[in-house]
Coordinates of C-alpha atoms in Angstrom, one line a residue:
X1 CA 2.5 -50.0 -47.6
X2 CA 1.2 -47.2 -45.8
X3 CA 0.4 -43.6 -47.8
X4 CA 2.8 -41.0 -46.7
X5 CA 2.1 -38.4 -44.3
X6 CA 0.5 -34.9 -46.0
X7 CA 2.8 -31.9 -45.6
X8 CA 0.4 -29.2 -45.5
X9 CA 3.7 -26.3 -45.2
X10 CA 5.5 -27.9 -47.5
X11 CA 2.4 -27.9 -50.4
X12 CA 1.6 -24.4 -49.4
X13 CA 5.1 -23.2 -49.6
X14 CA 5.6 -24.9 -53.0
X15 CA 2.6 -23.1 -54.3
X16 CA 4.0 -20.0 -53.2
X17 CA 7.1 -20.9 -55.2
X18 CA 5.2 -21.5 -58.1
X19 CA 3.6 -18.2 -57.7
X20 CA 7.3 -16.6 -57.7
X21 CA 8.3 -18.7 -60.6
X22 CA 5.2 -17.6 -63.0
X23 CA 5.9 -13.6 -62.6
X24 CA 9.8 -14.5 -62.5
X25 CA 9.5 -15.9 -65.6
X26 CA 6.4 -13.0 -67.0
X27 CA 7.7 -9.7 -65.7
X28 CA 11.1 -10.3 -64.5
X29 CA 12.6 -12.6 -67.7
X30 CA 13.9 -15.3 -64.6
X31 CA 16.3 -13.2 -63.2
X32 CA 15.5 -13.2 -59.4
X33 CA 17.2 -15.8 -57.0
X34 CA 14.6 -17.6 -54.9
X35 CA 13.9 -15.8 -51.3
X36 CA 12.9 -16.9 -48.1
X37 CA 9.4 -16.5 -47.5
X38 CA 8.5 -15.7 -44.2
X39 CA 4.8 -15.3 -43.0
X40 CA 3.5 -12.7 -39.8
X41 CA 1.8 -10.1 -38.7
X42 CA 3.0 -6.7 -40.2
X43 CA 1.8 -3.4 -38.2
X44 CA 1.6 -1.3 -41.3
X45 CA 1.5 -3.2 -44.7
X46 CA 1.0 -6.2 -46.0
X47 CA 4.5 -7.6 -46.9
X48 CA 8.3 -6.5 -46.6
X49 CA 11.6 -7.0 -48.3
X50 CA 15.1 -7.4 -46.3
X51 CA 18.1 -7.9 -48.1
X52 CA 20.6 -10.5 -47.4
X53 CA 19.0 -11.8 -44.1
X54 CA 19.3 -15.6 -43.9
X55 CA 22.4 -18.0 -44.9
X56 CA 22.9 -21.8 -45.8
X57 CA 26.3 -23.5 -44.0
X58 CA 27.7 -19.9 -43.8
X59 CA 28.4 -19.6 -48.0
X60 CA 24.9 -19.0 -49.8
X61 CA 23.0 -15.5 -48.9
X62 CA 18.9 -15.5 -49.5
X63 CA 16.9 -12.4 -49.2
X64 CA 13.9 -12.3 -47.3
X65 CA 10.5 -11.7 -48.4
X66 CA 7.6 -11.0 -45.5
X67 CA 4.0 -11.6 -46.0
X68 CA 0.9 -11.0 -43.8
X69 CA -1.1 -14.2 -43.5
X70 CA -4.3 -12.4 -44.2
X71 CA -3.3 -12.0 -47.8
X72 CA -4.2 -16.2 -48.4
X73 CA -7.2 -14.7 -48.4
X74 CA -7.0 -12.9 -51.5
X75 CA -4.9 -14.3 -54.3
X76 CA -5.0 -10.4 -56.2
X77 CA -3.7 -8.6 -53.4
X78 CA -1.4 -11.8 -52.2
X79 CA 0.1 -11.8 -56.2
X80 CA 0.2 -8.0 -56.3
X81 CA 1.7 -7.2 -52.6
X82 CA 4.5 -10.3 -53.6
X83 CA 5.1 -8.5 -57.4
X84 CA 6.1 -5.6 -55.4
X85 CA 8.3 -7.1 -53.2
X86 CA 10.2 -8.8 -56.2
X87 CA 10.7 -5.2 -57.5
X88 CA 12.0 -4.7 -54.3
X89 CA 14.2 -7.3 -54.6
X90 CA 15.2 -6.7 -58.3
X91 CA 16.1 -3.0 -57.3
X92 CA 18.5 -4.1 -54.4
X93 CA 20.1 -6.5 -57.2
X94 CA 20.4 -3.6 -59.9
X95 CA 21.5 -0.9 -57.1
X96 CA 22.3 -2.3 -54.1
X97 CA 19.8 0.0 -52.3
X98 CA 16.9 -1.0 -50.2
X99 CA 14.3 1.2 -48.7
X100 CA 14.8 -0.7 -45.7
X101 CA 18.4 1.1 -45.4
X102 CA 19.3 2.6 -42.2
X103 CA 19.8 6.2 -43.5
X104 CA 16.1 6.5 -45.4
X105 CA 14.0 3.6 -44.5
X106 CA 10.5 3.8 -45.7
X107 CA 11.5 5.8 -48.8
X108 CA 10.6 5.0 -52.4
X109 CA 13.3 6.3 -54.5
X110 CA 12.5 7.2 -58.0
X111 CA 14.8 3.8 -59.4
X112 CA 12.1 2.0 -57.7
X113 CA 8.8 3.8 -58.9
X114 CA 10.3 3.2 -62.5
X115 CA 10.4 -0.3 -61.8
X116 CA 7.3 -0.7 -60.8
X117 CA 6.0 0.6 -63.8
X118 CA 7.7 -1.4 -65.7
X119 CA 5.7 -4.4 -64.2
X120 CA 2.5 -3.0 -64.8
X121 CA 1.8 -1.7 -61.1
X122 CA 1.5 2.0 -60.8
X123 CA 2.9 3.9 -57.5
X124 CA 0.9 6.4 -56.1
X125 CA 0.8 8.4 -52.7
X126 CA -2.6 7.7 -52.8
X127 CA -3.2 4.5 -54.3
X128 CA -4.7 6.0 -57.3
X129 CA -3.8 8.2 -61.1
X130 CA -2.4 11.4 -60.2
X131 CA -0.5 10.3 -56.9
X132 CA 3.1 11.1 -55.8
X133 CA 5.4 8.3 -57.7
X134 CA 8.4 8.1 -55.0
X135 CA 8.7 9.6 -51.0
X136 CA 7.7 7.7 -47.9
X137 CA 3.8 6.1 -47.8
X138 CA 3.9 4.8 -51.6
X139 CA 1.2 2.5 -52.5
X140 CA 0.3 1.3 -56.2
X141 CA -2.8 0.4 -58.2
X142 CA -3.1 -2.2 -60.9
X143 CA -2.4 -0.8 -64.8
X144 CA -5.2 -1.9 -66.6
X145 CA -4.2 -4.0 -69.2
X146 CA -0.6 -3.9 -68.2
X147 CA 1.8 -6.8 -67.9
X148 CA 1.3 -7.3 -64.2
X149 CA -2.7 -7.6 -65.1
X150 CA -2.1 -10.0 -68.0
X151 CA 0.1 -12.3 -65.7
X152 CA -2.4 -12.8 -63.4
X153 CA -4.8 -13.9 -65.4
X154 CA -2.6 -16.3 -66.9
X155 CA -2.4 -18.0 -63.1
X156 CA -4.0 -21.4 -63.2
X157 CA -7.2 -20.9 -60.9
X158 CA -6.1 -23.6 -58.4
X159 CA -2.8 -22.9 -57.9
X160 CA -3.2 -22.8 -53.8
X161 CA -3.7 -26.8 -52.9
X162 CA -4.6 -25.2 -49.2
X163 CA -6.9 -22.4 -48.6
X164 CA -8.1 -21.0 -45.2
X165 CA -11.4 -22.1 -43.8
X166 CA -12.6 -19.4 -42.0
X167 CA -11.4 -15.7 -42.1
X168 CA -7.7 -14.8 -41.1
X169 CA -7.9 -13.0 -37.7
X170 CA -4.9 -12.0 -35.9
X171 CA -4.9 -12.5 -32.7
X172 CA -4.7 -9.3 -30.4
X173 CA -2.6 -9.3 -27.2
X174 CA -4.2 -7.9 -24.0
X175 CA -3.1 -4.7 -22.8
X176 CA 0.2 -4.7 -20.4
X177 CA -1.5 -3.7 -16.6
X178 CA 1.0 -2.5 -14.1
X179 CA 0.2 -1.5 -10.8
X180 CA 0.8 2.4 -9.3
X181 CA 1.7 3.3 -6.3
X182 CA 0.9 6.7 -4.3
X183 CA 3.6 7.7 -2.8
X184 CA 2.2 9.5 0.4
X185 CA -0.5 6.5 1.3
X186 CA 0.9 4.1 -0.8
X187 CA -2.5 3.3 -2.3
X188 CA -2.2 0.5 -4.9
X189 CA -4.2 0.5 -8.0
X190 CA -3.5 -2.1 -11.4
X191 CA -4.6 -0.7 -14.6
X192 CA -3.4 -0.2 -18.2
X193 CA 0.0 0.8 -18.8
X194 CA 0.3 4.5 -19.1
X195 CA 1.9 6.9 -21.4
X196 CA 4.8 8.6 -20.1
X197 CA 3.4 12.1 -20.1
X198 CA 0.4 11.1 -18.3
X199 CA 0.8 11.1 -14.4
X200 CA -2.2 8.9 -12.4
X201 CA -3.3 10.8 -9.1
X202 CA -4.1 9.6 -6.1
X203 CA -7.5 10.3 -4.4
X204 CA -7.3 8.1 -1.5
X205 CA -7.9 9.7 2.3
X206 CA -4.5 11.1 1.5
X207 CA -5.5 13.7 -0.4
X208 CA -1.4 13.6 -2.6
X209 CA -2.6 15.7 -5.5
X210 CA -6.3 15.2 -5.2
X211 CA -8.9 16.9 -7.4
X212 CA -12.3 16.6 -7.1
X213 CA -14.2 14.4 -9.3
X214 CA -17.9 15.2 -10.3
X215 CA -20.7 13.7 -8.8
X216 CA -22.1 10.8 -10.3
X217 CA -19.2 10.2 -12.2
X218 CA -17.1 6.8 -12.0
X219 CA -14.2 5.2 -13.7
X220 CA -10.8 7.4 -14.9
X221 CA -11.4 10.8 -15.5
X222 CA -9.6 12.6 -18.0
X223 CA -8.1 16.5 -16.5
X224 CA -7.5 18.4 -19.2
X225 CA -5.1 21.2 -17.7
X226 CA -2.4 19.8 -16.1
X227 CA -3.0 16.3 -18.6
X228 CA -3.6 14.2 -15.9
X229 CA -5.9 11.5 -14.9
X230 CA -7.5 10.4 -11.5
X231 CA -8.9 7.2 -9.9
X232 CA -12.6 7.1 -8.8

């Protein structure tokens, strides 16, 4: 009989499981439901928490825990980016407040910070002693010798069955081109999308709005006074 069929996502999700289960069990005393892991590309950290986002055959509610990919990478910053998210999670369970919330999202309340330190990871404004502990841009550093620190090295040392083979790189999308359009000669040129407070010029034989461009120079110009830009 033939050998069944490897499930790579499944393994790698178990492990991740595992992960939850081992600080569950060290720093939260197994009092955390299980959470939907989720895995992309996050603009400005490395992981996320969202209460109450997926449900099974409309009864059972599961909150949802984001990761960046690039953290497989690095089992201390994967185990301490998903420690803090299980704060997260055990704050919204204690006080029904996330910092996700519509009215202050991004902000670390003080009911938070506490929590964190509880675990053994230390918030900080500026990712080290003597930082801010709560407000908006709250990062952490590891206690030394704290619970957090002790749990990790308690992780068996092959706990992820699958490991990247070559480095994590997220793949960047080509800038959006549009095409602009004088108005008076109706000149067409296709570049990058613009900002809204910058206006491109024509300087076609039309002359609509033309300023002269140095000699020798080539490609856009940037006019500082009005902020404007010009084709060459």
């Amino acid at each position: 009989m033939a050998k069944p069929a490897i499930k790579p996502t499944a393994e790698q999700l178990e492990c991740f499981y595992l992960l939850f289960d081992h600080f569950n069990q060290h720093l939260f005393e197994n009092r955390l439901p299980y959470p939907y892991f989720q895995f992309q590309n996050l603009s400005r950290c490395d992981g996320a928490f969202k209460p109450k986002v997926w449900i099974r055959h409309q009864e059972e509610e599961a909150h949802l825990i984001l990761l960046s990919p690039k953290l497989i990478q690095s089992s201390d910053e994967l185990c301490e980016t998903l420690t803090r998210m299980m704060v997260h999670l055990e704050y919204y369970l204690e006080s029904g407040e996330s910092n996700q919330s519509s009215r202050r999202s991004g902000y670390y309340s003080q009911g938070w910070a506490e929590r964190m330190k509880r675990v053994g990871l230390m918030p900080s404004s500026t990712g080290q002693p003597g930082g801010l502990e709560h407000g908006y841009g709250i990062k952490h550093y590891v206690e030394e010798g704290g619970r957090f620190e002790q749990a990790y090295q308690e992780l068996p040392s092959d706990i992820f069955v699958w490991q990247m083979k070559y480095p994590y790189a997220p793949t960047k999308k080509p800038p959006e081109k549009v095409t602009y359009q004088c108005p008076q000669c109706e000149l067409e040129l296709k570049l990058v999308k613009l900002p809204p407070a910058i206006t491109p010029l024509c300087n076609g034989e039309c002359g609509y709005n033309k300023i002269e461009v140095p000699e020798g120079e080539s490609g856009i110009v940037f006019i500082e006074k009005p902020q404007q830009l010009i084709f060459k």
